[in-house]
Coordinates of C-alpha atoms in Angstrom, one line a residue:
M25 CA -1.8 0.4 1.8
M26 CA 0.5 0.1 2.3
V27 CA 6.1 -1.5 -0.1
F28 CA 9.8 -3.3 -1.9
F29 CA 12.7 -2.7 -0.8
V30 CA 13.0 -3.7 2.6
G31 CA 15.7 -3.1 5.0
M32 CA 15.7 -2.4 8.7
D33 CA 13.0 0.0 9.5
T34 CA 13.7 3.0 11.7
G35 CA 12.2 1.3 14.7
S36 CA 14.2 -1.8 14.5
L37 CA 16.0 -3.2 17.6
V38 CA 19.0 -4.5 15.9
S39 CA 21.4 -3.3 13.2
I40 CA 22.7 -4.9 10.0
P41 CA 26.4 -5.1 9.2
S42 CA 27.3 -2.3 6.8
H43 CA 28.8 -2.9 3.3
P44 CA 32.3 -1.6 2.6
L45 CA 31.8 1.9 1.4
K46 CA 33.8 4.2 -0.7
D47 CA 35.3 7.2 1.1
S48 CA 33.7 9.8 -1.0
I49 CA 30.3 10.9 0.0
A50 CA 28.5 13.3 -2.4
L51 CA 26.1 16.0 -1.7
P52 CA 22.5 15.1 -2.5
L53 CA 22.0 15.6 -6.2
E54 CA 19.1 18.1 -5.9
E55 CA 21.6 20.6 -4.6
S56 CA 23.4 20.6 -8.0
N57 CA 22.2 22.5 -11.0
V58 CA 20.0 20.4 -13.3
S59 CA 19.1 22.0 -16.7
F60 CA 15.5 22.0 -17.8
N61 CA 14.6 19.0 -20.0
A62 CA 12.0 20.4 -22.4
D63 CA 11.5 17.1 -24.2
G64 CA 10.9 15.3 -21.0
F65 CA 8.4 17.9 -19.8
S66 CA 6.6 17.9 -23.1
I67 CA 6.1 14.1 -23.1
V68 CA 4.8 14.3 -19.5
I69 CA 2.2 16.9 -20.6
L70 CA 1.2 15.0 -23.8
F71 CA 0.8 11.7 -21.9
S72 CA -1.3 13.5 -19.2
L73 CA -3.5 15.0 -21.9
L74 CA -3.9 11.6 -23.6
L75 CA -5.2 10.1 -20.3
I76 CA -7.6 12.9 -19.8
L77 CA -8.9 12.5 -23.4
V78 CA -9.4 8.8 -22.7
C79 CA -11.4 9.6 -19.7
L80 CA -13.6 12.1 -21.7
W81 CA -14.1 9.4 -24.4
S82 CA -15.3 7.0 -21.7
C83 CA -18.0 9.6 -20.8
R84 CA -19.9 8.7 -24.0
K85 CA -21.6 5.9 -22.1
G86 CA -23.5 8.3 -19.9
R87 CA -23.5 9.3 -16.2
M88 CA -22.5 7.0 -13.5
K89 CA -25.6 7.1 -11.3
T90 CA -25.0 4.2 -8.9
V91 CA -22.2 3.3 -6.4
D92 CA -21.7 0.0 -8.2
A93 CA -21.3 1.7 -11.5
Y94 CA -19.0 4.6 -10.2
G95 CA -17.0 2.6 -7.7
L96 CA -16.7 -0.9 -9.3
A97 CA -17.4 -0.2 -13.1
N98 CA -20.5 -2.4 -12.7
R99 CA -18.2 -5.3 -11.8
S100 CA -17.2 -5.6 -15.5
L101 CA -13.4 -6.1 -15.5
N102 CA -12.2 -9.1 -17.3
G103 CA -9.0 -11.0 -16.4
I104 CA -6.7 -9.0 -18.6
E105 CA -8.1 -5.6 -17.6
A106 CA -8.2 -6.4 -13.9
S107 CA -4.6 -7.8 -13.9
M108 CA -3.2 -4.9 -15.8
T109 CA -5.1 -2.3 -13.7
M110 CA -4.1 -4.0 -10.4
T111 CA -0.4 -4.2 -11.4
S112 CA -0.3 -0.6 -12.5
L113 CA -2.0 0.6 -9.3
W114 CA 0.5 -1.3 -7.1
L115 CA 3.6 0.0 -8.9
G116 CA 3.8 3.4 -7.4
G117 CA 6.9 5.5 -6.8
G118 CA 7.4 4.0 -3.4
Y119 CA 7.6 0.4 -4.7
L120 CA 10.0 1.0 -7.6
F121 CA 12.2 3.8 -6.2
C122 CA 12.4 2.4 -2.6
S123 CA 13.4 -1.0 -4.0
G124 CA 16.3 0.6 -5.8
E125 CA 17.2 2.6 -2.8
S126 CA 17.2 -0.5 -0.6
V127 CA 19.6 -2.3 -3.0
V128 CA 22.3 0.3 -2.9
S129 CA 22.0 1.3 0.8
S130 CA 24.9 0.3 2.9
D131 CA 22.7 -1.1 5.7
R132 CA 20.4 -3.1 3.5
G133 CA 21.3 -4.5 0.1
L134 CA 19.6 -7.0 -2.1
L135 CA 19.1 -9.6 0.6
W136 CA 17.1 -7.1 2.6
T137 CA 15.1 -5.9 -0.4
Q138 CA 12.2 -8.2 0.3
G139 CA 9.4 -6.3 -1.4
P140 CA 9.3 -7.9 -4.9
W141 CA 9.1 -11.5 -3.8
T142 CA 7.1 -10.9 -0.6
Y143 CA 4.4 -9.0 -2.5
F144 CA 4.2 -11.9 -5.0
I145 CA 3.6 -14.2 -2.1
S146 CA 1.0 -11.7 -0.7
F147 CA -0.9 -11.6 -3.9
I148 CA -1.0 -15.4 -4.0
L149 CA -2.1 -15.6 -0.3
T150 CA -4.8 -13.0 -0.9
A151 CA -6.1 -14.9 -3.9
Y152 CA -6.5 -18.0 -1.8
L153 CA -7.6 -16.5 1.5
F154 CA -9.7 -13.5 0.7
S155 CA -10.5 -12.8 -3.0
D156 CA -13.2 -15.5 -3.4
N157 CA -14.9 -14.7 -0.2
F158 CA -15.1 -11.0 -1.0
R159 CA -16.2 -11.2 -4.6
S160 CA -18.8 -13.9 -3.9
K161 CA -20.5 -11.8 -1.2
G162 CA -20.6 -8.8 -3.4
Y163 CA -19.0 -6.3 -1.0
L164 CA -18.3 -2.7 -2.0
T165 CA -15.1 -2.3 0.0
L166 CA -12.7 -4.1 2.2
F167 CA -14.5 -2.7 5.3
D168 CA -17.8 -4.3 4.5
A169 CA -16.3 -7.5 5.9
F170 CA -15.6 -5.7 9.2
A171 CA -19.1 -4.2 9.2
E172 CA -20.7 -7.6 8.7
T173 CA -19.0 -9.0 11.8
L174 CA -18.2 -6.1 14.0
G175 CA -20.8 -3.5 13.0
S176 CA -20.7 -0.3 10.9
W177 CA -19.3 1.9 13.7
M178 CA -16.3 -0.5 14.3
A179 CA -15.7 -0.7 10.5
A180 CA -15.6 3.1 10.3
F181 CA -13.2 3.2 13.2
L182 CA -10.9 0.7 11.5
Y183 CA -11.0 2.8 8.4
I184 CA -9.2 5.6 10.2
P185 CA -5.7 4.0 10.5
S186 CA -6.2 2.6 6.9
L187 CA -6.9 6.2 5.7
I188 CA -3.7 7.5 7.4
G189 CA -1.8 4.7 5.8
D190 CA -3.2 5.6 2.4
L191 CA -2.4 9.2 2.8
V192 CA 1.3 8.4 3.6
W193 CA 1.4 5.9 0.7
I194 CA 0.2 8.5 -1.7
A195 CA 2.5 11.1 -0.3
V196 CA 5.5 8.7 -0.7
S197 CA 4.7 8.2 -4.4
L198 CA 4.3 11.9 -4.9
S199 CA 7.5 12.7 -3.1
T200 CA 9.5 10.2 -5.1
L201 CA 8.1 11.6 -8.3
G202 CA 9.0 15.1 -7.4
H203 CA 12.5 14.1 -6.6
A204 CA 12.8 12.1 -9.9
F205 CA 11.5 15.0 -12.0
S206 CA 13.8 17.4 -10.4
I207 CA 16.7 15.3 -11.6
L208 CA 15.4 14.1 -14.9
I209 CA 13.5 17.1 -16.1
G210 CA 14.9 19.9 -13.9
L211 CA 11.3 20.7 -12.8
D212 CA 10.6 22.1 -9.3
P213 CA 9.1 19.2 -7.2
S214 CA 6.1 21.2 -6.1
W215 CA 5.0 21.8 -9.8
S216 CA 5.5 18.1 -10.8
I217 CA 3.6 16.9 -7.7
L218 CA 0.8 19.4 -8.4
L219 CA 0.5 18.2 -12.0
I220 CA 0.2 14.5 -11.0
V221 CA -2.4 15.4 -8.3
V222 CA -4.5 17.4 -10.8
V223 CA -4.3 14.7 -13.5
S224 CA -5.1 11.9 -11.0
L225 CA -8.1 13.7 -9.7
T226 CA -9.4 14.4 -13.2
I227 CA -9.2 10.7 -14.1
A228 CA -10.9 9.6 -10.8
L229 CA -13.6 12.3 -10.8
T230 CA -14.8 11.7 -14.4
R231 CA -15.8 8.1 -14.6
G232 CA -14.5 6.5 -11.4
M233 CA -13.4 2.9 -11.7
L234 CA -14.2 2.8 -15.4
A235 CA -11.7 5.5 -16.1
I236 CA -9.2 3.9 -13.9
K237 CA -9.6 0.7 -15.9
Y238 CA -9.0 2.4 -19.2
T239 CA -6.1 4.5 -18.1
G240 CA -4.6 1.7 -16.0
V241 CA -4.2 -0.6 -19.0
I242 CA -2.6 2.2 -21.0
E243 CA -0.3 3.1 -18.1
M244 CA 0.7 -0.5 -17.6
I245 CA 1.6 -1.0 -21.2
V246 CA 3.6 2.2 -21.3
M247 CA 5.4 1.6 -18.1
G248 CA 6.3 -2.0 -19.1
I249 CA 7.7 -1.0 -22.4
C250 CA 9.7 1.9 -21.0
L251 CA 11.1 -0.1 -18.1
L252 CA 12.3 -2.9 -20.5
I253 CA 13.9 -0.5 -22.9
A254 CA 15.7 1.3 -20.1
L255 CA 16.9 -1.9 -18.6
F256 CA 18.4 -3.0 -21.9
Y257 CA 20.4 0.2 -22.4
I258 CA 21.6 0.2 -18.8
C259 CA 22.8 -3.4 -19.0
T260 CA 24.8 -2.6 -22.1
S261 CA 26.2 0.7 -20.9
Q262 CA 29.9 1.2 -21.0
Y263 CA 29.9 2.6 -17.5
V264 CA 28.4 -0.5 -15.8
G265 CA 31.1 -2.8 -14.4
P266 CA 31.1 -6.6 -13.7
L267 CA 28.3 -7.4 -11.3
A268 CA 30.0 -10.5 -9.7
N269 CA 33.0 -8.4 -8.8
S270 CA 31.1 -5.8 -6.9
T271 CA 28.7 -7.8 -4.7
D272 CA 30.0 -5.8 -1.6
N273 CA 28.1 -2.8 -3.1
W274 CA 24.7 -4.4 -3.6
L275 CA 24.3 -7.9 -2.1
G276 CA 24.2 -7.1 1.6
S277 CA 24.4 -9.7 4.4
I278 CA 22.2 -11.3 7.1
A279 CA 24.0 -11.6 10.4
S280 CA 23.1 -14.3 12.9
T281 CA 21.6 -11.7 15.1
T282 CA 19.3 -10.2 12.4
W283 CA 17.6 -13.4 11.1
S284 CA 14.6 -12.9 13.4
D285 CA 14.1 -9.4 12.1
W286 CA 14.6 -10.5 8.4
I287 CA 11.8 -13.1 9.0
D288 CA 9.7 -10.5 10.8
Q289 CA 9.8 -8.1 7.9
A290 CA 9.1 -10.8 5.4
L291 CA 6.0 -11.8 7.3
M292 CA 5.1 -8.1 7.6
F293 CA 5.1 -7.7 3.8
C294 CA 3.5 -11.1 2.9
L295 CA 0.6 -10.7 5.4
G296 CA 0.4 -6.9 5.6
G297 CA 0.1 -6.7 1.9
T298 CA -3.2 -8.6 2.0
S299 CA -5.0 -5.7 3.8
H300 CA -5.0 -2.8 1.5
Q301 CA -8.3 -1.3 0.3
V302 CA -6.9 -0.5 -3.2
Y303 CA -6.4 -4.3 -3.9
Y304 CA -10.1 -5.1 -3.0
Q305 CA -11.3 -2.2 -5.2
V306 CA -10.1 -4.3 -8.2
V307 CA -11.2 -7.6 -6.8
L308 CA -14.7 -6.4 -6.3
S309 CA -14.7 -4.8 -9.8
S310 CA -13.9 -8.2 -11.4
K311 CA -16.6 -10.0 -13.4
T312 CA -16.6 -13.2 -11.5
V313 CA -15.0 -15.0 -8.6
E314 CA -12.7 -16.8 -11.0
T315 CA -11.6 -13.5 -12.6
A316 CA -10.7 -12.1 -9.2
F317 CA -8.6 -15.1 -8.3
A318 CA -6.8 -15.0 -11.7
M319 CA -6.2 -11.3 -11.3
S320 CA -4.5 -11.8 -8.0
V321 CA -2.1 -14.4 -9.4
Y322 CA -1.2 -12.5 -12.6
S323 CA -0.9 -9.2 -10.8
G324 CA 1.5 -10.8 -8.3
A325 CA 3.7 -12.0 -11.2
G326 CA 3.6 -8.5 -12.8
V327 CA 4.6 -6.8 -9.5
L328 CA 7.4 -9.3 -9.0
L329 CA 8.8 -8.8 -12.5
C330 CA 8.7 -5.0 -12.3
G331 CA 10.3 -5.1 -8.9
I332 CA 13.1 -7.3 -10.2
I333 CA 13.8 -4.8 -13.0
A334 CA 14.0 -2.0 -10.6
C335 CA 16.4 -3.9 -8.4
F336 CA 18.6 -4.9 -11.4
I337 CA 18.9 -1.3 -12.5
A338 CA 20.0 -0.4 -9.0
I339 CA 22.6 -3.3 -9.0
C340 CA 24.0 -2.0 -12.3
A341 CA 24.2 1.5 -11.0
S342 CA 26.2 0.3 -7.9
T343 CA 29.0 -0.9 -10.2
V344 CA 29.5 2.4 -11.9
D345 CA 32.4 4.7 -11.0
W346 CA 30.3 7.8 -10.4
A347 CA 33.4 9.9 -10.0
T348 CA 33.3 10.1 -13.7
F349 CA 30.4 12.3 -13.4
D350 CA 31.3 15.5 -11.5
E351 CA 27.8 16.3 -10.4
I352 CA 27.4 12.8 -8.8
G353 CA 30.7 11.9 -7.3
S354 CA 29.4 8.8 -5.5
I355 CA 26.2 6.8 -5.2
H356 CA 26.5 7.0 -1.4
G357 CA 24.6 10.0 -0.3
N358 CA 22.3 9.7 -3.3
E359 CA 20.8 6.3 -2.6
R360 CA 17.2 7.7 -2.8
D361 CA 17.9 8.9 -6.4
V362 CA 19.6 5.8 -7.7
L363 CA 17.0 5.0 -10.3
S364 CA 16.7 8.6 -11.5
I365 CA 20.5 8.9 -11.7
A366 CA 20.8 5.6 -13.7
L367 CA 18.1 6.7 -16.1
K368 CA 19.7 10.1 -16.6
Y369 CA 23.3 9.1 -17.1
L370 CA 23.5 5.5 -18.2
V371 CA 21.1 5.6 -21.2
P372 CA 20.9 7.8 -24.4
E373 CA 18.9 10.9 -24.3
P374 CA 15.9 9.5 -26.1
V375 CA 15.7 6.6 -23.7
S376 CA 16.0 8.9 -20.8
V377 CA 12.9 10.8 -22.1
L378 CA 11.1 7.5 -22.5
S379 CA 11.9 6.6 -18.9
I380 CA 10.4 9.8 -17.7
L381 CA 7.2 8.6 -19.5
G382 CA 7.4 5.3 -17.7
I383 CA 7.8 6.9 -14.3
T384 CA 4.9 9.2 -15.0
A385 CA 2.7 6.2 -15.9
A386 CA 3.7 4.2 -12.8
I387 CA 3.1 7.0 -10.3
L388 CA -0.1 8.4 -12.0
S389 CA -1.8 5.0 -11.8
S390 CA -0.8 4.4 -8.2
V391 CA -1.8 7.8 -7.0
T392 CA -5.2 7.7 -8.9
G393 CA -6.1 4.3 -7.6
M394 CA -5.1 5.0 -4.0
I395 CA -7.1 8.3 -3.9
F396 CA -10.1 6.7 -5.4
S397 CA -10.1 3.5 -3.3
S398 CA -9.5 5.4 0.0
A399 CA -12.4 7.8 -0.7
A400 CA -14.6 4.8 -1.6
A401 CA -14.2 3.4 1.9
F402 CA -15.0 6.8 3.4
S403 CA -18.2 7.4 1.4
V404 CA -19.5 3.8 1.7
N405 CA -18.4 2.7 5.3
M406 CA -18.3 6.1 7.1
Y407 CA -20.7 8.6 5.4
K408 CA -23.4 6.2 4.1
A409 CA -23.1 3.6 7.0
V410 CA -22.6 6.0 9.9
I411 CA -23.2 9.6 9.2
R412 CA -26.2 9.5 6.8
P413 CA -27.6 6.0 6.4
Q414 CA -30.6 7.5 4.4
A415 CA -28.2 8.9 1.7
R416 CA -29.0 7.8 -1.9
D417 CA -26.3 6.8 -4.4
P418 CA -25.9 10.3 -6.1
E419 CA -25.3 11.8 -2.8
V420 CA -22.8 9.2 -1.8
I421 CA -20.9 9.6 -5.1
G422 CA -20.9 13.4 -4.6
I423 CA -19.3 12.9 -1.1
W424 CA -16.9 10.5 -2.7
R425 CA -15.7 13.0 -5.1
L426 CA -15.4 15.8 -2.6
F427 CA -13.3 13.5 -0.3
M428 CA -11.1 12.6 -3.3
V429 CA -10.2 16.4 -3.7
L430 CA -9.5 16.6 0.1
I431 CA -7.2 13.6 -0.1
G432 CA -5.4 15.1 -3.0
V433 CA -4.9 18.4 -1.2
I434 CA -3.6 16.7 1.9
C435 CA -1.2 14.4 0.0
F436 CA 0.1 17.3 -1.9
L437 CA 1.1 19.1 1.3
L438 CA 2.5 15.9 2.9
A439 CA 4.6 15.2 -0.2
L440 CA 6.2 18.6 -0.1
S441 CA 7.4 18.2 3.5
M442 CA 8.4 14.5 3.3
E443 CA 12.1 14.0 3.9
N444 CA 12.6 10.3 4.0
P445 CA 9.9 8.4 2.0
Y446 CA 11.5 5.0 2.6
S447 CA 11.0 5.2 6.3
Y448 CA 7.4 6.3 5.9
W449 CA 6.7 3.5 3.5
I450 CA 8.0 0.9 5.9
C451 CA 6.0 2.4 8.7
V452 CA 2.7 2.1 6.6
V453 CA 3.3 -1.6 5.9
D454 CA 4.3 -2.2 9.5
F455 CA 1.2 -0.8 11.1
T456 CA -1.1 -2.3 8.4
Y457 CA 0.4 -5.7 9.3
V458 CA -0.1 -5.1 13.1
L459 CA -3.5 -3.4 13.1
I460 CA -5.6 -4.3 10.0
F461 CA -4.4 -7.8 9.0
P462 CA -5.5 -9.5 12.3
Q463 CA -8.9 -7.9 12.2
L464 CA -9.4 -9.0 8.5
F465 CA -8.4 -12.5 9.2
L466 CA -10.6 -13.0 12.2
C467 CA -13.6 -11.3 10.6
V468 CA -13.4 -13.6 7.5
Y469 CA -12.4 -16.9 9.3
C470 CA -13.3 -16.6 12.9
S471 CA -16.4 -14.3 12.8
E472 CA -18.2 -16.5 15.4
Y473 CA -15.4 -16.0 17.9
I474 CA -14.7 -12.2 17.6
N475 CA -17.0 -9.3 18.5
T476 CA -16.7 -5.5 18.8
Y477 CA -15.3 -5.6 22.4
G478 CA -12.6 -8.1 21.4
S479 CA -11.8 -6.0 18.3
I480 CA -11.3 -2.8 20.3
V481 CA -9.0 -4.7 22.7
M482 CA -7.1 -6.3 19.8
F483 CA -6.5 -2.9 18.2
L484 CA -5.3 -1.2 21.3
A485 CA -3.1 -4.2 22.2
G486 CA -1.6 -4.2 18.8
I487 CA -0.6 -0.5 19.1
I488 CA 0.9 -1.0 22.6
L489 CA 2.8 -4.1 21.7
R490 CA 4.2 -2.6 18.5
L491 CA 5.1 0.8 19.9
G492 CA 6.7 -1.1 22.8
A493 CA 9.6 -1.9 20.4
G494 CA 10.1 1.7 19.7
E495 CA 9.5 3.8 16.4
E496 CA 12.1 6.4 15.6
L497 CA 9.9 7.9 12.9
L498 CA 7.2 8.7 15.5
S499 CA 9.7 9.6 18.2
V500 CA 8.5 6.8 20.4
P501 CA 11.2 5.2 22.6
S502 CA 11.2 1.5 23.3
F503 CA 9.4 0.6 26.6
I504 CA 9.1 -3.2 26.2
P505 CA 12.4 -5.1 26.5
Y506 CA 12.1 -7.4 23.5
P507 CA 15.1 -9.7 23.1
Y508 CA 16.9 -9.2 19.8
W509 CA 15.9 -12.6 18.6
L510 CA 12.2 -12.0 19.0
P511 CA 10.2 -10.9 15.9
F512 CA 8.4 -8.1 17.7
R513 CA 6.0 -7.2 14.9
T514 CA 4.7 -10.8 14.6
V515 CA 4.6 -11.1 18.4
S516 CA 2.4 -7.9 18.4
V517 CA 0.1 -9.6 15.9
V518 CA -0.2 -12.9 17.8
G519 CA -0.5 -11.2 21.2
S520 CA -3.2 -8.8 20.1
V521 CA -5.2 -11.7 18.4
C522 CA -5.1 -13.8 21.6
L523 CA -6.2 -10.9 23.7
G524 CA -9.0 -10.0 21.3
L525 CA -10.3 -13.6 21.2
L526 CA -10.1 -13.8 25.0
L527 CA -12.0 -10.6 25.5
S528 CA -14.6 -11.6 22.9
Y529 CA -15.2 -14.9 24.8
L530 CA -15.4 -13.2 28.2
S531 CA -17.7 -10.4 27.0
K532 CA -20.2 -13.0 25.4
Y533 CA -20.0 -15.1 28.5
L534 CA -20.9 -12.3 30.9
I535 CA -23.4 -10.6 28.6
V536 CA -25.2 -13.6 27.1
T537 CA -24.8 -16.5 29.6
K538 CA -24.7 -14.4 32.8
N539 CA -27.3 -12.0 31.5
L540 CA -25.2 -8.9 32.5
V541 CA -26.9 -6.8 29.9
V542 CA -25.5 -3.6 31.4
L543 CA -22.1 -4.6 30.1
D544 CA -23.4 -4.6 26.5
I545 CA -22.7 -0.9 26.0
F546 CA -22.6 -1.2 22.2
H547 CA -25.8 -3.3 22.1
I548 CA -24.3 -5.9 19.8
Y549 CA -26.6 -8.7 21.0
H550 CA -30.2 -9.4 20.2
P551 CA -32.5 -10.0 23.3
S552 CA -33.1 -13.5 22.1
S553 CA -29.4 -14.3 22.7
F554 CA -29.7 -14.0 26.4
V555 CA -30.1 -17.0 28.6
S556 CA -32.6 -17.0 31.4
R557 CA -31.2 -17.9 34.8
G558 CA -33.4 -21.0 35.2
S559 CA -32.9 -22.5 31.8
K560 CA -30.4 -25.0 30.6
R561 CA -27.0 -23.7 29.5
V562 CA -26.7 -22.9 25.8
S563 CA -24.0 -21.7 23.5
I564 CA -22.6 -18.4 24.6
F565 CA -21.9 -17.3 21.0
G566 CA -25.1 -15.2 20.6
K567 CA -26.5 -13.6 17.6
R568 CA -25.1 -10.2 16.7
L569 CA -26.6 -7.1 15.3
R570 CA -25.2 -5.7 12.0
G571 CA -24.8 -2.2 13.5
V572 CA -23.1 -1.0 16.6

């Protein structure tokens, strides 16, 4: 799912010139004593109960007996509902908090915080490239497009890296929430993470996409109001200094040797953002093709606006003399917590409590949507399509629910052990761009020229070419000597696509034209596709089976 904030990721080949820093480096804020905020904790509990009551209220319409009803709310979302739901699902803790962290980080700054504007572009691109195609065909998940072209086994295989990305995405949101609540409420991160996981599962388990629709609208309204109120008070705070006089603290710079990496990361967000299952869950739940298109455009604008607000709060925080607050000392060393610190110290106490409500709404919606959409792909494209094709809808929905609980448990454990959410977030978007986006584009626009054999080669080539640049988070050293001016992620995408198309062509030529049936180990061609040796030459692009 993959996120923002963007600076140089941990596997980058080049470095960005640092900002001038203050000499004082504070200890991480969580090591200081934070008193328990009973008002903040109470409002989180009350808001969670409100959302659960809304879910119970939605149960009055009866049981969800079909996959369409449970997973896509019977494709009933209108433009406003779909737009607000999609925006709320996208604005998780990773997006908002990592955007703020990027702005005040000495090696990034605003110029490297690409997430807000690149995701806006991503939503627009997805509206034009994919939303109409998916909604008009009536798919159930993103991976139905892969299954239609590559077969159900290959679609299930491609779901695995997407699942890993979803797990990390959810864990990032939960980790940022635990950190924020430890500062704003004084609550142990494990308890706050557990609370959000339980509430998210309760929402998703009750009424599926219908409950997510109702709660998503509420969460978006609450989050928007709280963000705007907090922004107003932070901008008018007596502690905030002139922004124009402190650009060294937040603007950043792009050196001549880093332009290629800046462009590479921009493409990573713009194109990688088109390949997340959670987006297609809302697209496919929309009433019509036109609704799905409008949802993408309006959601992109909403994501952009909220990202700008998060960045502006961070910019304001960078101008504050944090030595005034003994427990802070300096923003440097506390970059991860910049939004939490600003919302705790730069606004009146009632506004700080409201900001806790806004953070809860943002992360609850994102975690709920990601858990639900990831389990949707498992139940439909792995369990139903591969493991038990004869399974009926009630059984599929039951597996769906069980897998959501499993995802919740795994993400809870991951979030507790996550030390650097920003790096994990970047890594998710990075590998989504390299591994999933090329497959999606070719399956939609070049389905006659790609097959299972080419898809496998494309996947493996993408991994090798990308890891060749090195990835510190995965402890993988660089083994391909890319020059500093080469955008290695985009090179990985282009190179894997070329190899995939080449292998698809060769496999079709050998199997269909040359009648080397023994090479068709996945049995992807009908017997009628083969050319007899004495006949005239025909097209080598044979007819494929739906399954592998």
